[in-house]
mmCIF file of C-alpha atoms and ligand atoms in Angstrom:
data_model
loop_
_atom_site.group_PDB
_atom_site.id
_atom_site.type_symbol
_atom_site.label_atom_id
_atom_site.label_comp_id
_atom_site.label_asym_id
_atom_site.label_seq_id
_atom_site.Cartn_x
_atom_site.Cartn_y
_atom_site.Cartn_z
ATOM 1 C CA MET A 1 -10.546 125.722 36.567
ATOM 2 C CA LYS A 2 -10.379 123.611 33.433
ATOM 3 C CA GLU A 3 -13.115 120.994 33.009
ATOM 4 C CA ARG A 4 -11.908 117.406 33.319
ATOM 5 C CA ILE A 5 -13.302 113.935 33.238
ATOM 6 C CA LEU A 6 -12.241 111.263 35.711
ATOM 7 C CA ILE A 7 -11.747 107.613 34.719
ATOM 8 C CA THR A 8 -11.122 104.964 37.371
ATOM 9 C CA GLY A 9 -9.746 101.506 36.593
ATOM 10 C CA TYR A 10 -8.286 102.751 33.291
ATOM 11 C CA ASN A 11 -6.060 99.687 32.861
ATOM 12 C CA GLY A 12 -8.968 97.252 32.764
ATOM 13 C CA GLU A 13 -10.729 95.788 29.744
ATOM 14 C CA LEU A 14 -13.347 98.544 29.542
ATOM 15 C CA GLY A 15 -11.339 101.345 31.142
ATOM 16 C CA SER A 16 -8.427 101.155 28.695
ATOM 17 C CA LYS A 17 -10.706 101.282 25.639
ATOM 18 C CA ALA A 18 -12.870 104.053 27.088
ATOM 19 C CA LEU A 19 -9.785 106.112 27.955
ATOM 20 C CA LYS A 20 -8.466 105.830 24.387
ATOM 21 C CA GLU A 21 -11.809 106.718 22.855
ATOM 22 C CA LEU A 22 -12.426 109.696 25.134
ATOM 23 C CA SER A 23 -8.939 111.091 24.671
ATOM 24 C CA LYS A 24 -9.387 110.799 20.884
ATOM 25 C CA LYS A 25 -12.411 113.037 21.320
ATOM 26 C CA GLY A 26 -10.112 115.671 22.834
ATOM 27 C CA LYS A 27 -11.397 115.374 26.400
ATOM 28 C CA SER A 28 -9.103 116.430 29.256
ATOM 29 C CA ILE A 29 -8.734 113.336 31.374
ATOM 30 C CA ILE A 30 -7.622 112.361 34.832
ATOM 31 C CA ALA A 31 -7.028 108.633 35.044
ATOM 32 C CA LEU A 32 -6.711 106.501 38.159
ATOM 33 C CA ASP A 33 -5.602 102.890 38.491
ATOM 34 C CA LEU A 34 -3.695 100.658 40.893
ATOM 35 C CA ASN A 35 -1.180 99.848 38.181
ATOM 36 C CA LYS A 36 1.035 101.901 35.910
ATOM 37 C CA PRO A 37 -0.369 102.850 32.484
ATOM 38 C CA LYS A 38 0.511 100.294 29.808
ATOM 39 C CA GLU A 39 1.026 103.119 27.335
ATOM 40 C CA GLU A 40 0.924 106.761 28.307
ATOM 41 C CA ILE A 41 -1.189 109.317 26.483
ATOM 42 C CA ASN A 42 0.475 112.730 26.736
ATOM 43 C CA SER A 43 -2.516 114.838 27.588
ATOM 44 C CA VAL A 44 -3.769 112.516 30.370
ATOM 45 C CA ILE A 45 -2.973 113.136 34.046
ATOM 46 C CA TYR A 46 -2.319 109.749 35.661
ATOM 47 C CA PHE A 47 -2.667 108.760 39.297
ATOM 48 C CA ARG A 48 -1.403 105.397 40.473
ATOM 49 C CA ASP A 49 -3.498 104.650 43.527
ATOM 50 C CA SER A 50 -6.607 102.940 44.842
ATOM 51 C CA ILE A 51 -10.140 104.286 44.750
ATOM 52 C CA THR A 52 -10.209 103.435 48.459
ATOM 53 C CA ASN A 53 -7.794 106.331 49.047
ATOM 54 C CA TYR A 54 -10.562 108.755 49.990
ATOM 55 C CA GLU A 55 -8.197 111.638 50.641
ATOM 56 C CA LEU A 56 -6.871 111.407 47.104
ATOM 57 C CA ILE A 57 -10.347 111.147 45.567
ATOM 58 C CA ASN A 58 -11.477 114.166 47.499
ATOM 59 C CA SER A 59 -8.394 116.164 46.486
ATOM 60 C CA ILE A 60 -8.996 115.330 42.818
ATOM 61 C CA PHE A 61 -12.473 116.857 43.102
ATOM 62 C CA GLU A 62 -11.073 119.831 45.073
ATOM 63 C CA ASN A 63 -8.297 120.561 42.597
ATOM 64 C CA TYR A 64 -10.012 119.886 39.285
ATOM 65 C CA HIS A 65 -13.387 120.787 37.875
ATOM 66 C CA ILE A 66 -14.754 117.255 37.326
ATOM 67 C CA THR A 67 -17.754 117.253 35.011
ATOM 68 C CA GLU A 68 -17.930 113.530 34.152
ATOM 69 C CA VAL A 69 -16.893 110.337 35.927
ATOM 70 C CA TYR A 70 -16.418 106.895 34.338
ATOM 71 C CA HIS A 71 -16.064 104.475 37.186
ATOM 72 C CA PHE A 72 -14.583 101.157 36.009
ATOM 73 C CA ALA A 73 -12.467 100.122 38.998
ATOM 74 C CA ALA A 74 -14.009 96.970 40.479
ATOM 75 C CA LEU A 75 -13.504 93.341 41.433
ATOM 76 C CA LEU A 76 -15.247 90.971 38.994
ATOM 77 C CA SER A 77 -17.703 88.254 40.012
ATOM 78 C CA GLN A 78 -15.433 85.308 40.795
ATOM 79 C CA THR A 79 -12.767 87.478 42.432
ATOM 80 C CA ALA A 80 -15.446 89.190 44.526
ATOM 81 C CA SER A 81 -16.773 85.816 45.774
ATOM 82 C CA GLN A 82 -13.264 84.862 46.844
ATOM 83 C CA ASN A 83 -12.675 88.222 48.612
ATOM 84 C CA PRO A 84 -16.062 89.445 49.877
ATOM 85 C CA LYS A 85 -14.475 91.919 52.301
ATOM 86 C CA LEU A 86 -12.343 93.549 49.651
ATOM 87 C CA ALA A 87 -15.349 93.524 47.304
ATOM 88 C CA HIS A 88 -17.304 95.414 49.949
ATOM 89 C CA GLU A 89 -14.478 97.972 50.307
ATOM 90 C CA VAL A 90 -13.930 98.501 46.583
ATOM 91 C CA ASN A 91 -17.222 97.703 44.855
ATOM 92 C CA GLU A 92 -19.458 99.289 47.484
ATOM 93 C CA LYS A 93 -17.757 101.695 49.898
ATOM 94 C CA ALA A 94 -15.324 103.280 47.453
ATOM 95 C CA SER A 95 -17.991 103.495 44.738
ATOM 96 C CA LYS A 96 -20.356 105.240 47.143
ATOM 97 C CA ASN A 97 -17.607 107.689 48.056
ATOM 98 C CA LEU A 98 -16.996 108.484 44.400
ATOM 99 C CA ILE A 99 -20.719 109.041 43.879
ATOM 100 C CA ASP A 100 -20.882 111.229 46.995
ATOM 101 C CA CYS A 101 -17.989 113.376 45.745
ATOM 102 C CA SER A 102 -19.606 113.712 42.321
ATOM 103 C CA TYR A 103 -22.844 114.768 43.961
ATOM 104 C CA THR A 104 -21.322 117.187 46.496
ATOM 105 C CA PHE A 105 -19.011 118.885 44.007
ATOM 106 C CA GLY A 106 -21.796 118.936 41.442
ATOM 107 C CA ILE A 107 -23.806 121.045 43.872
ATOM 108 C CA LYS A 108 -20.773 123.208 44.706
ATOM 109 C CA ASN A 109 -20.046 123.830 41.031
ATOM 110 C CA ASN A 110 -23.723 124.168 40.205
ATOM 111 C CA ILE A 111 -23.677 121.384 37.608
ATOM 112 C CA MET A 112 -25.083 117.879 37.261
ATOM 113 C CA THR A 113 -21.911 115.760 37.330
ATOM 114 C CA LYS A 114 -22.421 112.953 34.828
ATOM 115 C CA PHE A 115 -21.531 109.599 36.337
ATOM 116 C CA PHE A 116 -21.183 106.364 34.375
ATOM 117 C CA PHE A 117 -21.484 103.127 36.301
ATOM 118 C CA PRO A 118 -20.978 99.779 34.550
ATOM 119 C CA SER A 119 -23.442 97.421 36.178
ATOM 120 C CA SER A 120 -23.982 93.813 35.256
ATOM 121 C CA ILE A 121 -26.422 91.005 34.558
ATOM 122 C CA ALA A 122 -25.207 89.758 37.946
ATOM 123 C CA VAL A 123 -27.961 91.849 39.561
ATOM 124 C CA TYR A 124 -30.547 89.366 38.260
ATOM 125 C CA GLY A 125 -31.463 86.145 39.982
ATOM 126 C CA PRO A 126 -32.002 83.928 41.794
ATOM 127 C CA ARG A 127 -33.795 82.111 38.932
ATOM 128 C CA LYS A 128 -32.513 82.081 35.378
ATOM 129 C CA ILE A 129 -34.941 84.017 33.172
ATOM 130 C CA GLU A 130 -35.293 84.729 29.489
ATOM 131 C CA ASN A 131 -35.562 88.187 27.922
ATOM 132 C CA ALA A 132 -35.023 89.877 31.294
ATOM 133 C CA SER A 133 -36.349 93.434 31.642
ATOM 134 C CA GLU A 134 -34.804 95.961 33.979
ATOM 135 C CA GLN A 135 -37.518 95.566 36.592
ATOM 136 C CA ASP A 136 -37.640 91.762 36.566
ATOM 137 C CA ILE A 137 -36.867 89.704 39.650
ATOM 138 C CA ILE A 138 -33.778 91.249 41.130
ATOM 139 C CA LYS A 139 -32.419 89.169 43.960
ATOM 140 C CA PRO A 140 -28.789 88.555 43.216
ATOM 141 C CA SER A 141 -27.236 85.544 44.845
ATOM 142 C CA THR A 142 -23.602 86.609 44.529
ATOM 143 C CA VAL A 143 -21.450 89.134 46.379
ATOM 144 C CA TYR A 144 -20.720 90.876 43.091
ATOM 145 C CA GLY A 145 -24.403 91.060 42.106
ATOM 146 C CA ASN A 146 -25.266 92.561 45.459
ATOM 147 C CA ASN A 147 -22.421 95.099 45.193
ATOM 148 C CA LYS A 148 -23.640 96.184 41.762
ATOM 149 C CA LEU A 149 -27.287 96.414 42.793
ATOM 150 C CA LEU A 150 -26.463 98.511 45.844
ATOM 151 C CA ILE A 151 -24.566 101.046 43.724
ATOM 152 C CA GLU A 152 -27.298 101.116 41.066
ATOM 153 C CA GLN A 153 -29.803 102.016 43.769
ATOM 154 C CA TYR A 154 -27.524 104.457 45.551
ATOM 155 C CA GLY A 155 -26.729 106.346 42.335
ATOM 156 C CA SER A 156 -30.351 106.371 41.183
ATOM 157 C CA LYS A 157 -31.486 107.785 44.525
ATOM 158 C CA LEU A 158 -28.945 110.609 44.473
ATOM 159 C CA HIS A 159 -29.920 111.303 40.868
ATOM 160 C CA GLU A 160 -33.544 111.818 41.977
ATOM 161 C CA LYS A 161 -32.425 114.091 44.780
ATOM 162 C CA SER A 162 -30.274 116.115 42.367
ATOM 163 C CA LEU A 163 -33.187 116.710 40.004
ATOM 164 C CA LEU A 164 -34.968 118.624 42.747
ATOM 165 C CA LYS A 165 -31.945 120.887 43.255
ATOM 166 C CA ASN A 166 -31.045 121.115 39.576
ATOM 167 C CA SER A 167 -27.472 120.225 40.492
ATOM 168 C CA GLY A 168 -25.567 117.283 41.886
ATOM 169 C CA LEU A 169 -25.420 113.923 40.133
ATOM 170 C CA ASP A 170 -26.577 112.746 36.706
ATOM 171 C CA PHE A 171 -26.346 108.972 37.160
ATOM 172 C CA ARG A 172 -26.266 106.725 34.075
ATOM 173 C CA SER A 173 -25.670 103.017 34.157
ATOM 174 C CA ILE A 174 -25.668 100.004 31.841
ATOM 175 C CA ARG A 175 -26.180 96.401 32.902
ATOM 176 C CA PHE A 176 -23.594 94.675 30.775
ATOM 177 C CA PRO A 177 -23.814 91.047 29.747
ATOM 178 C CA GLY A 178 -20.544 89.188 29.097
ATOM 179 C CA VAL A 179 -18.180 91.442 27.159
ATOM 180 C CA ILE A 180 -16.074 89.935 24.375
ATOM 181 C CA SER A 181 -12.874 91.686 23.354
ATOM 182 C CA TYR A 182 -10.489 90.546 20.652
ATOM 183 C CA ASP A 183 -7.252 91.753 22.150
ATOM 184 C CA THR A 184 -7.671 91.264 25.923
ATOM 185 C CA ILE A 185 -8.489 87.966 27.542
ATOM 186 C CA PRO A 186 -10.218 88.772 30.817
ATOM 187 C CA SER A 187 -10.177 86.703 33.978
ATOM 188 C CA GLY A 188 -11.998 86.944 37.285
ATOM 189 C CA GLY A 189 -15.451 86.888 35.729
ATOM 190 C CA THR A 190 -18.031 84.176 35.102
ATOM 191 C CA THR A 191 -18.637 85.080 31.459
ATOM 192 C CA ASP A 192 -14.925 85.070 30.621
ATOM 193 C CA TYR A 193 -15.174 81.582 29.115
ATOM 194 C CA ALA A 194 -16.432 83.064 25.834
ATOM 195 C CA PRO A 195 -13.390 85.253 25.056
ATOM 196 C CA GLN A 196 -11.122 82.540 26.475
ATOM 197 C CA MET A 197 -12.713 79.899 24.235
ATOM 198 C CA ILE A 198 -12.332 82.099 21.155
ATOM 199 C CA ASP A 199 -8.700 82.724 22.053
ATOM 200 C CA CYS A 200 -7.993 78.983 22.419
ATOM 201 C CA ALA A 201 -9.724 78.237 19.119
ATOM 202 C CA LYS A 202 -7.546 80.825 17.360
ATOM 203 C CA LYS A 203 -4.373 79.544 19.000
ATOM 204 C CA GLY A 204 -5.238 75.882 18.484
ATOM 205 C CA THR A 205 -5.127 74.979 22.176
ATOM 206 C CA ILE A 206 -7.655 72.910 24.143
ATOM 207 C CA PHE A 207 -10.160 74.861 26.228
ATOM 208 C CA GLU A 208 -11.106 73.539 29.626
ATOM 209 C CA CYS A 209 -14.648 74.695 30.275
ATOM 210 C CA LYS A 210 -15.972 75.104 33.826
ATOM 211 C CA LEU A 211 -19.596 75.295 32.697
ATOM 212 C CA THR A 212 -21.936 72.793 31.069
ATOM 213 C CA PRO A 213 -22.560 72.852 27.286
ATOM 214 C CA LYS A 214 -26.192 73.992 27.667
ATOM 215 C CA THR A 215 -25.266 77.096 29.721
ATOM 216 C CA LYS A 216 -26.657 80.086 27.866
ATOM 217 C CA LEU A 217 -25.836 83.758 28.536
ATOM 218 C CA PRO A 218 -26.096 87.124 26.756
ATOM 219 C CA PHE A 219 -23.048 88.895 25.315
ATOM 220 C CA ILE A 220 -21.862 92.114 23.698
ATOM 221 C CA GLY A 221 -18.691 92.909 21.720
ATOM 222 C CA ILE A 222 -16.186 95.384 23.092
ATOM 223 C CA ASP A 223 -16.751 97.919 20.274
ATOM 224 C CA LYS A 224 -20.480 98.090 20.986
ATOM 225 C CA THR A 225 -19.727 98.205 24.713
ATOM 226 C CA ILE A 226 -17.555 101.308 24.357
ATOM 227 C CA ALA A 227 -19.940 102.889 21.822
ATOM 228 C CA SER A 228 -22.828 102.360 24.278
ATOM 229 C CA ILE A 229 -20.897 104.028 27.089
ATOM 230 C CA ILE A 230 -20.059 107.010 24.892
ATOM 231 C CA ASP A 231 -23.649 107.194 23.619
ATOM 232 C CA ILE A 232 -25.370 107.029 26.983
ATOM 233 C CA MET A 233 -23.008 109.677 28.361
ATOM 234 C CA ASN A 234 -23.345 111.949 25.313
ATOM 235 C CA PHE A 235 -27.119 111.866 25.350
ATOM 236 C CA LYS A 236 -28.091 115.293 26.621
ATOM 237 C CA VAL A 237 -30.885 114.431 28.997
ATOM 238 C CA ILE A 238 -32.096 110.905 29.699
ATOM 239 C CA ASP A 239 -35.625 111.710 30.633
ATOM 240 C CA SER A 240 -36.368 108.579 32.592
ATOM 241 C CA LYS A 241 -36.703 107.584 36.194
ATOM 242 C CA LEU A 242 -34.980 104.387 35.243
ATOM 243 C CA ARG A 243 -31.211 105.054 35.350
ATOM 244 C CA VAL A 244 -29.936 101.551 34.567
ATOM 245 C CA PHE A 245 -30.373 99.909 31.166
ATOM 246 C CA ASN A 246 -29.916 96.469 29.636
ATOM 247 C CA VAL A 247 -27.901 96.014 26.446
ATOM 248 C CA GLU A 248 -26.904 92.929 24.460
ATOM 249 C CA GLU A 249 -25.852 91.990 20.934
ATOM 250 C CA ALA A 250 -26.313 88.223 21.012
ATOM 251 C CA ASN A 251 -27.086 85.329 23.303
ATOM 252 C CA PHE A 252 -25.908 81.770 22.898
ATOM 253 C CA SER A 253 -25.088 78.558 24.706
ATOM 254 C CA ILE A 254 -21.584 77.179 25.054
ATOM 255 C CA GLU A 255 -22.635 74.400 22.699
ATOM 256 C CA GLN A 256 -23.599 76.966 20.036
ATOM 257 C CA LEU A 257 -20.333 78.848 20.459
ATOM 258 C CA ASN A 258 -18.438 75.569 20.253
ATOM 259 C CA ASP A 259 -20.242 74.572 17.031
ATOM 260 C CA PHE A 260 -19.395 77.917 15.469
ATOM 261 C CA LEU A 261 -15.743 77.737 16.510
ATOM 262 C CA VAL A 262 -15.309 74.153 15.304
ATOM 263 C CA GLY A 263 -16.759 75.293 11.962
ATOM 264 C CA GLN A 264 -14.111 78.018 11.725
ATOM 265 C CA PHE A 265 -11.214 76.234 13.414
ATOM 266 C CA PRO A 266 -11.825 72.491 12.807
ATOM 267 C CA SER A 267 -9.071 71.341 15.160
ATOM 268 C CA PHE A 268 -10.557 73.236 18.152
ATOM 269 C CA LYS A 269 -11.273 70.993 21.144
ATOM 270 C CA ILE A 270 -13.136 71.697 24.339
ATOM 271 C CA LYS A 271 -13.028 69.662 27.548
ATOM 272 C CA PHE A 272 -15.867 70.040 30.025
ATOM 273 C CA SER A 273 -15.115 69.868 33.737
ATOM 274 C CA GLU A 274 -17.846 71.573 35.685
ATOM 275 C CA ASP A 275 -16.881 73.911 38.515
ATOM 276 C CA LYS A 276 -19.715 74.535 40.963
ATOM 277 C CA ASN A 277 -18.445 78.048 41.751
ATOM 278 C CA PHE A 278 -18.934 79.054 38.141
ATOM 279 C CA GLN A 279 -22.011 76.980 37.296
ATOM 280 C CA SER A 280 -23.981 78.140 40.333
ATOM 281 C CA VAL A 281 -23.436 81.752 39.283
ATOM 282 C CA ALA A 282 -24.201 81.297 35.578
ATOM 283 C CA ASP A 283 -27.407 79.453 36.506
ATOM 284 C CA THR A 284 -28.845 82.582 38.147
ATOM 285 C CA TRP A 285 -28.055 85.022 35.312
ATOM 286 C CA PRO A 286 -30.527 85.587 32.429
ATOM 287 C CA THR A 287 -30.172 83.759 29.125
ATOM 288 C CA SER A 288 -31.086 86.962 27.260
ATOM 289 C CA LEU A 289 -31.915 90.609 27.904
ATOM 290 C CA ASN A 290 -34.724 92.859 26.809
ATOM 291 C CA CYS A 291 -33.097 96.088 25.558
ATOM 292 C CA GLU A 292 -36.241 98.046 24.610
ATOM 293 C CA LYS A 293 -35.765 100.691 27.307
ATOM 294 C CA ALA A 294 -32.209 101.501 26.180
ATOM 295 C CA LYS A 295 -33.458 101.766 22.590
ATOM 296 C CA LYS A 296 -36.203 104.156 23.610
ATOM 297 C CA SER A 297 -34.345 106.270 26.164
ATOM 298 C CA TRP A 298 -30.949 106.883 24.529
ATOM 299 C CA ASN A 299 -31.154 105.274 21.077
ATOM 300 C CA PHE A 300 -29.266 102.072 21.755
ATOM 301 C CA SER A 301 -29.405 99.920 18.661
ATOM 302 C CA SER A 302 -28.402 96.386 17.878
ATOM 303 C CA ASN A 303 -29.356 94.437 14.823
ATOM 304 C CA ILE A 304 -26.968 91.622 14.271
ATOM 305 C CA SER A 305 -27.411 87.868 13.812
ATOM 306 C CA LEU A 306 -25.491 85.426 15.984
ATOM 307 C CA GLU A 307 -23.394 84.382 12.992
ATOM 308 C CA GLU A 308 -22.511 87.991 12.126
ATOM 309 C CA PHE A 309 -21.735 88.758 15.753
ATOM 310 C CA LEU A 310 -19.331 85.848 16.174
ATOM 311 C CA ASN A 311 -17.749 86.448 12.767
ATOM 312 C CA SER A 312 -17.111 90.080 13.636
ATOM 313 C CA ILE A 313 -15.326 88.993 16.808
ATOM 314 C CA ILE A 314 -13.074 86.321 15.303
ATOM 315 C CA SER A 315 -12.155 88.394 12.266
ATOM 316 C CA LYS A 316 -10.477 91.125 14.359
HETATM 317 N N1 LIG B 401 -18.746 89.733 32.992
HETATM 318 C C1 LIG B 401 -18.905 89.874 34.413
HETATM 319 C C2 LIG B 401 -18.454 88.687 35.173
HETATM 320 O O1 LIG B 401 -18.553 87.606 34.643
HETATM 321 C C3 LIG B 401 -20.352 90.101 34.735
HETATM 322 O O2 LIG B 401 -20.625 91.417 34.716
HETATM 323 O O3 LIG B 401 -18.061 88.818 36.288
#
């Protein structure tokens, strides 16, 4: 059987970019999403279905030799709060099933199936902290944060178990801060105000902000996001008990982002109207992340000033 990699949620912000990048590298890909592909890549086998279709997931593992999984399908933070039941089904139950399949078929095929799980700063809380390290206070106060934490722990545990057998699951995860793309404007998340604000500034429309000006959060650009995913998965062996790593490129308050955007697009206007659903979430997430462990364990690097970071985003 030919070796394949499986990507779930390939139509999303991260999934679509990861799919493109991995197919450029000549990987044989199976891609799963609820919706039809926006543009089809010839060599990719597409499935239009849900990750909650366990029969399908199982048959994919039965019929193909899956060596790597990139699991992007998920409900984001605000959507998860509005649909906690669905978030439980998709973000927890279906993710566990995918991990179980990767583990079981890893043992069957006598390999360590590499599994990438995008986690989030949402696992932190309940207090806002600065320079958060992976082991800092982890008591998420949102549905989404709890979903992510549960899967982090589930994957890490099966990873440990696999090491003893020398086969099963090789679990690798990154706790992403807000991701800023230049060509997709996300929704459903708490950090989405940053890409939305940049988009409004470019278009010359007013941005209605649901958070207060002093709200500060960490961010990463989409290029670095995808490069980090490729890097962590390409790293031969991550010799660390810790399986989940922080990354960030910059951190800034809404006020700072606004000042930068007004400097670049003088007519840009922002209107603040606080929404408790958003503010209460942002107030539990760290202002900045400590990325030392990612630098040490799989060579993550980031060396960019806030100005350079924001310039690189608006110039694309
Ligand atoms: N960017 C995500 C959100 O805001 C957090 O991981 O939901």
